[in-house]
Amino acid sequence: MNKKFLTFGLASLVSASCFSQITPLKPNQDAIRFSKAINPENAYKHLSVLASDEYEGRETGTKGAWMAADYISNYFKSLGLKAPVNGSYFQKIDLVNVTLKESHLTVNGQPKEYQKDYLVSPTLISDKGFTFSTNDIVFIGYGIKKDTYNDFAGTDIKGKVVMMFNGGDPTLKPGTKIDRAAYRATMEARAKYFAENNVKAIILIDPVVDRITESTKQALKNGRVMVKTNAALEAQKQNETPRVSISVALANELFKASNTTVADLQKKIVDSQTPASQVLNVPFSASAAKTETPVRCENVLGYLEGSDPVLKKEVLILTGHYDHIGLQTDPNAKDKVNNGADDDGSGTTGVLLMAKAFTDAKKAGKGSKRSILFMTVVGEEKGLWGSEWYSEHPVFPVENTIADLNTDMIGRTGEEYLGKPDSANYIYSVGSNMLSSDLGKLSEQVNATYTKMKLDYKYDDPKDPEQIYYRSDHYNFAKLGIPIIFYYDGMLQQDYHKPGDEVSKINFPLLSKRAKLTYFTAWELANRPKRPVVDMDGKGNPKK
């Protein structure tokens, strides 16, 4: 599961289901019959391969991820699933590795050294590269405007090169917890102000440049991957102003003419709570260009066509992300592989188990009425890349997609359930009521009928500090108005994004039971006369 998240409001829901109060469905014997394919033995067969050291942590854009994609596509083919992307199981994603082609920086006509005096992020360079020069740098402190403090007051930045500290807020006392929403609003306001004033370039004073390590230098040389989603391209377009990070030492050289230093300015601003914005008359020039190299990257899709002449046009999507975070960067690490057995080898395994159950049913003449798309996505750990790509380039029409059931971490017991009676019989059910009250009710009924697990709705709480609802691939479907359920075990501390997330720690009976809950819910969705109605606003509130 991805570490990054956004903050929004959600409607509060009950913390856990009580299936004794729910009218169960009539058990479907065919559904029960074919669910036998979803068992611990089959789960182990898949996960012991996907989360093995050989797959090197399945980092997006690396050999391990390609091996996983090949394994999944071959399995889909063996089941007889259709290859829905122009005859392929792969939905290729426009991923590139971005490296710095060249860069130059001078102060007073004297060249400075890359990675010693300055850094340039190649992913922030426009396709055309950049070049700029000036004799007047406008120093704007922290670049903040809030309450009674304003770094821009009395300062003309129109068409200028500006310089500021990279991060920090002089108005906050040390140790103050950052309000993420307020911080984001401040950054957005700054970007808008820069755009309105057609700022020529931005120089960031960043202590990281002074203490850059050899491993970081190598990482910069190797480049950085980025996916060219529409959203990413638009963000890049809106952020084409040249940016250069400089060392504190180089900044002090620029401040020398003003008879001050970075440390003196920071202390003065904090102590007085007054900006120290000023113009530095120093000749400064910089230029840079980048190189983009395509990288293999794909979602893996297997399609099971529905049996009903009318309903087969509608599609249910079952997702799990097959990527993880790859190898340890510490050369002294004893265990170098972040295996990602739970995150999200377990969810990927769940998708494969369900694919087997549904294809077995179809071969026996009991195929689902609606079509089902089994999709393991890539790049979740990088920022939900694969699901975002699919949301922008859907293989099947969005309006025909009835729901997404997403399994991301279903193989272990999370911290809150360790040692408790429900430790082997619960799942966090996230988002089931956000867009569709039908889907929320159906989920409860399915559980009461077949699996009788504790459905914990903790992460639907608007005050959830982790904002889990926004942190996995289902969210890119929810943004399109497609009802979703996200199944999650709640493991956020023990072995999360660490080498300890190993196959040996997976509870395979629990993984299988959680996958069965998803499967039985999918069975109902794929066979009911009507699709779930979208009657909620995406935040758990009834539509007005």
XYZ file of C-alpha atoms in Angstrom:
544
model
C 0.000 0.000 0.000
C 1.147 3.475 -0.823
C 2.530 5.737 1.912
C 1.279 8.965 0.363
C -2.206 10.282 0.973
C -4.544 13.219 0.554
C -6.824 14.607 3.245
C -10.556 14.947 2.667
C -13.697 14.665 4.757
C -15.604 11.396 5.090
C -18.900 10.552 6.712
C -18.633 8.540 9.933
C -19.825 4.954 9.805
C -20.271 2.255 12.424
C -17.008 0.663 13.503
C -17.884 -2.957 12.818
C -20.624 -5.070 11.325
C -22.920 -7.258 13.333
C -24.182 -9.896 10.896
C -26.648 -11.322 13.393
C -28.820 -8.250 12.702
C -28.586 -8.545 8.923
C -30.934 -10.473 6.689
C -28.678 -13.024 4.991
C -28.908 -14.029 1.367
C -29.984 -17.439 0.204
C -26.673 -19.311 -0.131
C -25.757 -19.986 -3.736
C -24.536 -23.557 -3.976
C -22.677 -22.920 -7.223
C -20.793 -20.029 -5.625
C -19.873 -22.270 -2.687
C -18.856 -25.124 -4.969
C -16.401 -23.109 -7.021
C -15.025 -21.195 -4.037
C -13.069 -24.350 -3.154
C -10.345 -23.163 -5.542
C -9.681 -20.373 -3.071
C -7.698 -22.288 -0.464
C -4.444 -21.981 1.502
C -2.589 -24.480 -0.672
C -3.289 -22.608 -3.915
C -2.545 -19.311 -2.195
C 0.857 -20.568 -1.084
C 1.712 -21.785 -4.593
C 1.306 -18.290 -6.010
C 2.664 -16.195 -3.172
C 5.759 -18.332 -2.623
C 6.742 -17.412 -6.187
C 5.677 -13.760 -6.328
C 7.242 -12.869 -2.968
C 10.405 -14.938 -3.382
C 13.866 -13.380 -3.255
C 14.178 -14.181 -6.957
C 11.585 -11.491 -7.722
C 13.693 -8.874 -5.896
C 10.784 -7.012 -4.315
C 8.936 -6.348 -7.613
C 9.809 -2.661 -7.847
C 8.086 -0.913 -10.749
C 10.304 -0.651 -13.814
C 12.722 -3.384 -12.709
C 13.357 -7.037 -13.546
C 11.405 -8.282 -10.532
C 8.225 -6.474 -11.588
C 8.605 -7.779 -15.143
C 8.962 -11.316 -13.818
C 5.792 -10.881 -11.769
C 3.901 -9.474 -14.762
C 4.982 -12.427 -16.892
C 3.973 -14.901 -14.167
C 0.510 -13.360 -13.844
C -0.117 -13.102 -17.589
C 0.948 -16.715 -18.102
C -1.422 -17.791 -15.348
C -4.304 -15.827 -16.864
C -3.557 -17.505 -20.196
C -3.515 -20.961 -18.590
C -6.984 -20.310 -17.162
C -8.332 -19.377 -20.565
C -8.997 -15.737 -19.725
C -9.131 -13.454 -22.739
C -6.327 -10.986 -23.417
C -8.371 -7.762 -23.632
C -5.774 -5.179 -24.701
C -5.673 -5.657 -28.464
C -4.920 -9.324 -27.968
C -2.482 -8.780 -25.098
C -2.708 -9.282 -21.337
C -0.492 -6.213 -20.892
C -1.785 -2.662 -20.724
C 1.433 -0.781 -21.380
C 2.056 2.335 -19.331
C 4.096 5.292 -20.564
C 6.911 5.094 -18.019
C 10.237 6.789 -18.634
C 13.525 7.000 -16.801
C 14.534 10.644 -16.622
C 18.218 11.527 -16.343
C 20.079 14.801 -16.442
C 21.622 15.264 -19.877
C 23.620 18.364 -18.981
C 23.612 21.312 -16.590
C 25.590 24.495 -16.021
C 25.544 27.127 -13.281
C 27.688 30.221 -12.851
C 27.970 32.935 -10.192
C 29.858 36.099 -11.116
C 30.858 34.274 -14.259
C 32.531 31.467 -12.344
C 31.254 27.925 -13.018
C 29.965 25.877 -10.116
C 30.076 22.119 -9.603
C 27.025 19.900 -9.990
C 26.281 17.751 -6.886
C 28.664 19.897 -4.837
C 27.281 23.400 -5.237
C 23.909 22.700 -6.798
C 21.386 20.064 -7.900
C 18.743 19.974 -10.606
C 15.871 17.475 -10.567
C 15.497 16.162 -14.122
C 11.802 15.338 -13.611
C 11.151 19.062 -13.033
C 12.815 20.094 -16.276
C 10.508 20.773 -19.230
C 10.961 18.850 -22.473
C 12.744 21.854 -23.960
C 15.114 22.192 -21.016
C 15.781 25.614 -19.513
C 18.278 28.437 -19.480
C 18.133 31.719 -17.583
C 20.381 34.478 -16.339
C 20.013 37.530 -14.143
C 21.959 40.219 -12.343
C 19.295 40.638 -9.664
C 18.096 37.808 -7.424
C 15.054 38.526 -5.259
C 15.422 36.753 -1.906
C 11.960 36.020 -0.444
C 12.830 34.156 2.767
C 10.476 31.191 3.163
C 8.110 32.289 0.406
C 5.187 32.336 2.833
C 2.152 34.558 3.122
C -0.065 33.810 6.120
C -1.796 35.769 8.861
C 0.420 38.775 9.697
C 3.563 37.360 8.110
C 4.250 38.011 4.419
C 7.593 37.364 2.690
C 6.234 39.077 -0.446
C 5.230 42.384 1.166
C 6.858 45.332 -0.602
C 8.753 42.959 -2.905
C 8.473 42.935 -6.682
C 8.911 39.420 -8.080
C 7.284 39.998 -11.449
C 9.452 38.355 -14.113
C 12.287 37.941 -11.589
C 14.531 35.121 -10.416
C 13.554 34.415 -6.803
C 15.521 32.622 -4.086
C 14.122 31.108 -0.897
C 14.701 28.507 1.774
C 13.537 25.038 0.764
C 10.939 24.366 3.452
C 10.285 25.641 6.916
C 7.860 28.064 8.480
C 9.245 30.763 10.791
C 5.808 31.360 12.316
C 5.641 27.889 13.866
C 7.249 26.989 17.169
C 9.755 24.092 17.103
C 7.987 20.729 17.407
C 4.636 22.046 16.161
C 2.746 19.377 14.250
C 2.228 20.359 10.628
C -1.375 20.819 9.518
C -1.211 19.047 6.158
C -4.264 20.755 4.736
C -2.987 24.215 5.712
C 0.477 23.427 4.374
C -0.932 22.252 1.062
C -3.049 25.419 0.818
C 0.053 27.553 1.436
C 2.014 25.740 -1.276
C -0.839 26.067 -3.760
C -1.194 29.769 -2.995
C 2.546 30.278 -3.532
C 2.517 28.437 -6.857
C -0.439 30.518 -8.014
C 1.281 33.732 -6.968
C 4.466 32.752 -8.809
C 2.451 31.955 -11.942
C 0.517 35.226 -11.786
C 3.807 37.119 -11.559
C 5.503 35.096 -14.288
C 8.466 34.265 -12.063
C 11.498 33.631 -14.256
C 13.203 30.961 -12.129
C 13.336 29.612 -8.563
C 16.517 29.038 -6.549
C 16.058 26.851 -3.472
C 18.535 26.974 -0.583
C 18.731 23.332 0.464
C 21.110 21.899 3.124
C 20.707 18.493 1.471
C 23.070 19.662 -1.259
C 25.812 20.264 1.329
C 25.645 16.726 2.670
C 24.903 14.698 -0.429
C 26.136 11.105 -0.128
C 27.825 8.908 -2.699
C 24.766 6.653 -2.833
C 22.557 9.650 -3.548
C 24.934 10.779 -6.278
C 24.682 7.353 -7.870
C 20.896 7.395 -7.602
C 20.799 10.782 -9.326
C 23.061 9.443 -12.051
C 20.776 6.429 -12.536
C 17.813 8.751 -12.947
C 14.242 8.658 -11.747
C 11.221 6.988 -13.274
C 8.010 8.867 -13.889
C 4.769 7.851 -15.517
C 3.233 10.173 -18.060
C -0.361 10.156 -16.916
C -2.499 13.073 -18.030
C -2.459 14.358 -14.464
C 1.341 14.163 -14.262
C 1.806 15.917 -17.599
C -0.588 18.675 -16.580
C 1.233 19.122 -13.260
C 4.545 19.315 -15.102
C 3.109 21.843 -17.525
C 1.970 24.013 -14.645
C 5.383 23.686 -13.029
C 7.702 24.535 -15.913
C 9.405 27.405 -14.095
C 13.113 26.469 -13.874
C 14.204 25.271 -10.432
C 17.711 24.893 -9.057
C 18.681 23.752 -5.553
C 21.875 25.271 -4.182
C 24.021 24.491 -1.156
C 24.068 26.658 1.941
C 27.707 27.354 1.144
C 26.812 28.727 -2.300
C 23.938 30.723 -0.810
C 26.368 32.304 1.647
C 28.511 33.311 -1.320
C 25.491 35.057 -2.828
C 24.708 36.787 0.483
C 28.312 37.941 0.949
C 27.672 41.259 -0.780
C 24.880 41.918 1.736
C 27.214 41.134 4.634
C 25.009 38.342 5.998
C 24.651 34.542 5.976
C 21.896 31.948 5.746
C 22.117 31.232 9.484
C 21.967 34.949 10.382
C 18.942 35.498 8.157
C 17.060 32.506 9.526
C 17.678 33.613 13.112
C 16.702 37.194 12.335
C 13.443 36.156 10.681
C 12.445 33.724 13.430
C 13.366 36.064 16.292
C 11.679 39.140 14.848
C 8.848 37.362 13.028
C 9.586 39.833 10.265
C 10.563 38.990 6.674
C 14.056 39.812 5.456
C 13.277 39.930 1.753
C 15.856 41.778 -0.342
C 17.445 42.066 -3.767
C 20.916 40.598 -4.325
C 22.909 42.182 -7.138
C 24.845 39.103 -8.226
C 25.274 37.816 -11.806
C 23.749 34.311 -11.877
C 23.036 31.942 -14.767
C 21.891 28.335 -15.107
C 20.831 25.873 -17.786
C 19.842 22.211 -17.911
C 18.433 19.548 -20.225
C 17.120 16.034 -19.636
C 16.979 12.686 -21.380
C 13.974 10.340 -21.236
C 14.358 6.608 -21.798
C 11.277 4.334 -22.055
C 10.961 1.684 -19.325
C 8.891 -1.482 -19.516
C 5.848 -1.122 -17.293
C 2.348 -2.643 -17.514
C -0.873 -3.522 -15.810
C -1.839 -7.177 -16.317
C -5.441 -7.796 -17.376
C -7.420 -11.000 -17.804
C -11.011 -10.844 -19.074
C -13.866 -13.249 -18.439
C -16.821 -12.487 -20.689
C -20.254 -12.697 -19.123
C -22.875 -15.222 -20.189
C -25.910 -12.929 -20.373
C -26.392 -11.303 -23.818
C -27.322 -7.970 -22.211
C -25.538 -7.926 -18.855
C -22.187 -9.032 -20.286
C -21.679 -5.456 -21.509
C -21.270 -4.491 -17.857
C -17.915 -5.165 -16.177
C -16.883 -5.844 -12.591
C -13.206 -5.165 -11.864
C -11.160 -7.095 -9.289
C -7.823 -5.432 -8.499
C -4.644 -5.866 -6.502
C -1.227 -4.300 -7.073
C 1.611 -6.668 -7.894
C 4.460 -4.194 -7.390
C 6.384 -3.500 -4.175
C 9.399 -1.361 -3.212
C 12.272 -3.530 -4.432
C 15.706 -3.945 -2.880
C 17.250 -2.329 0.176
C 19.549 0.576 -0.632
C 21.739 0.017 2.429
C 24.806 -1.916 1.184
C 25.299 -3.330 4.705
C 21.778 -4.744 5.005
C 21.748 -8.473 5.744
C 18.381 -8.992 4.071
C 18.348 -6.936 0.883
C 14.932 -7.931 -0.478
C 11.703 -6.182 0.484
C 9.608 -9.213 -0.464
C 6.197 -7.581 -0.079
C 4.446 -10.846 0.754
C 1.530 -9.078 2.404
C 1.924 -5.766 0.541
C 0.613 -6.689 -1.905
C 1.595 -10.210 -2.850
C -1.374 -11.321 -0.761
C -3.893 -9.177 -2.649
C -2.435 -10.184 -5.998
C -2.713 -13.810 -4.928
C -6.333 -13.168 -4.004
C -7.046 -11.929 -7.535
C -5.428 -15.043 -9.018
C -7.441 -17.327 -6.734
C -10.683 -15.597 -7.708
C -9.765 -15.842 -11.384
C -9.417 -19.600 -10.949
C -12.770 -19.910 -9.147
C -14.693 -17.890 -11.750
C -13.093 -19.602 -14.745
C -13.816 -23.011 -13.194
C -17.449 -21.938 -12.893
C -17.627 -20.856 -16.525
C -16.064 -24.088 -17.758
C -18.765 -25.969 -15.826
C -21.512 -23.928 -17.470
C -22.042 -21.657 -14.454
C -20.300 -18.527 -15.722
C -21.186 -15.108 -14.346
C -23.825 -13.087 -16.178
C -21.711 -9.930 -16.171
C -18.158 -9.787 -17.411
C -15.272 -9.694 -14.942
C -11.919 -7.994 -15.435
C -9.139 -9.422 -13.267
C -6.522 -6.691 -13.127
C -3.248 -6.622 -11.240
C -1.854 -3.111 -11.413
C 1.674 -1.764 -11.249
C 3.172 1.344 -9.669
C 0.873 1.541 -6.658
C 3.842 2.144 -4.381
C 5.001 4.989 -6.629
C 1.698 6.835 -6.386
C -1.170 4.636 -7.659
C 0.289 4.838 -11.165
C -1.251 1.733 -12.720
C -4.801 2.377 -11.600
C -4.503 6.045 -12.515
C -3.339 5.031 -15.978
C -6.303 2.678 -16.372
C -8.691 5.399 -15.171
C -7.355 7.659 -17.940
C -7.141 4.873 -20.546
C -9.959 2.439 -19.663
C -10.082 -0.744 -21.718
C -13.813 -1.016 -21.026
C -16.124 2.013 -20.842
C -16.294 3.640 -17.428
C -20.080 3.879 -17.696
C -20.243 0.077 -18.068
C -18.043 -0.576 -15.027
C -20.280 -1.469 -12.100
C -17.738 -1.688 -9.231
C -14.134 -2.294 -8.217
C -13.228 -4.698 -5.409
C -9.633 -4.043 -4.389
C -7.494 -6.345 -2.229
C -4.372 -4.688 -0.847
C -2.806 -6.535 2.119
C -5.056 -9.411 3.193
C -2.533 -11.913 4.545
C -1.667 -10.895 8.092
C -3.044 -9.635 11.382
C -2.727 -5.894 11.923
C -1.473 -4.352 15.139
C -4.900 -3.592 16.597
C -5.999 -7.230 16.369
C -2.876 -8.978 17.620
C -3.763 -11.204 20.563
C -7.494 -10.482 20.302
C -10.292 -13.042 19.797
C -11.012 -11.730 16.286
C -7.356 -11.842 15.190
C -8.048 -14.562 12.590
C -11.553 -13.535 11.605
C -11.675 -9.863 10.638
C -11.001 -7.539 7.730
C -11.069 -3.778 7.405
C -13.759 -3.000 4.844
C -13.056 0.443 3.422
C -15.302 2.604 1.272
C -18.242 0.266 0.716
C -20.775 3.005 1.470
C -18.931 5.959 -0.003
C -20.694 5.855 -3.365
C -23.363 3.182 -3.105
C -25.596 2.219 -0.201
C -26.510 -0.867 -2.285
C -22.921 -2.057 -2.255
C -22.557 -1.458 1.467
C -25.696 -3.479 2.230
C -24.690 -6.247 -0.161
C -21.275 -6.541 1.473
C -22.908 -7.025 4.861
C -25.359 -9.595 3.493
C -22.650 -11.585 1.730
C -20.556 -11.686 4.870
C -23.507 -12.751 7.001
C -24.304 -15.541 4.546
C -20.898 -16.977 3.694
C -17.895 -15.851 5.729
C -19.191 -14.334 8.976
C -16.115 -12.201 9.522
C -15.892 -9.031 11.545
C -16.067 -6.155 9.077
C -14.230 -3.241 10.660
C -15.096 0.192 9.253
C -12.527 2.139 11.241
C -10.863 3.593 8.165
C -14.094 5.116 6.885
C -13.902 7.554 9.801
C -13.252 11.123 8.578
C -10.778 11.551 11.435
C -8.647 8.594 10.364
C -5.115 10.080 10.546
C -3.800 7.582 7.995
C -6.479 8.482 5.412
C -6.433 4.872 4.178
C -9.372 5.385 1.826
C -7.170 7.471 -0.480
C -4.077 5.264 -0.426
C -4.739 2.316 -2.694
C -5.871 1.671 -6.247
C -9.620 1.594 -5.629
C -9.513 5.368 -5.179
C -8.804 5.997 -8.864
C -12.054 4.157 -9.632
C -13.965 5.975 -6.901
C -12.889 9.287 -8.445
C -14.750 8.207 -11.585
C -17.918 7.531 -9.611
C -17.467 3.744 -9.647
C -18.518 2.047 -6.352
C -15.641 0.344 -4.556
C -14.706 -1.823 -1.609
C -11.127 -1.941 -0.360
C -10.165 -4.990 1.736
C -7.214 -4.408 4.060
C -5.669 -6.105 7.104
C -4.438 -2.966 8.891
C -0.739 -3.843 9.112
C 0.935 -0.425 9.296
C 3.899 -0.991 11.604
C 5.163 -4.558 11.844
C 7.288 -5.211 8.749
C 5.443 -2.586 6.688
C 7.707 -1.740 3.733
C 10.504 -3.711 5.341
C 12.397 -6.922 4.469
C 10.446 -8.689 7.217
C 7.295 -8.822 5.076
C 8.004 -12.462 4.208
C 5.919 -15.416 3.009
C 6.686 -17.230 6.270
C 4.601 -14.679 8.176
C 1.470 -14.995 6.051
C -1.629 -16.566 7.585
C -2.804 -18.509 4.530
C -6.158 -19.684 5.955
C -6.950 -16.055 6.809
C -5.810 -14.832 3.389
C -8.077 -17.423 1.763
C -11.066 -16.496 3.889
C -10.679 -12.825 3.066
C -10.326 -13.651 -0.625
C -13.518 -15.722 -0.360
C -15.376 -12.734 1.072
C -14.261 -10.727 -1.961
C -15.179 -13.624 -4.275
C -18.687 -14.114 -2.867
C -19.304 -10.352 -3.084
C -18.074 -10.436 -6.678
C -20.332 -13.417 -7.437
C -23.387 -11.494 -6.287
C -22.398 -8.348 -8.165
C -21.716 -10.275 -11.354
C -25.057 -12.120 -11.282
C -27.639 -9.766 -9.804
C -30.340 -8.329 -12.096
C -29.318 -4.747 -11.272
C -25.959 -3.108 -10.728
C -25.369 -1.206 -7.455
C -26.964 2.214 -7.551
C -24.692 5.235 -7.093
C -26.661 7.219 -4.534
C -23.873 8.591 -2.299
C -21.597 11.574 -2.867
C -18.241 9.794 -2.625
C -17.805 10.784 1.012
C -20.499 8.554 2.468
C -23.267 11.160 2.378
C -26.543 10.730 0.461
C -26.647 12.639 -2.807
C -28.802 15.736 -2.643
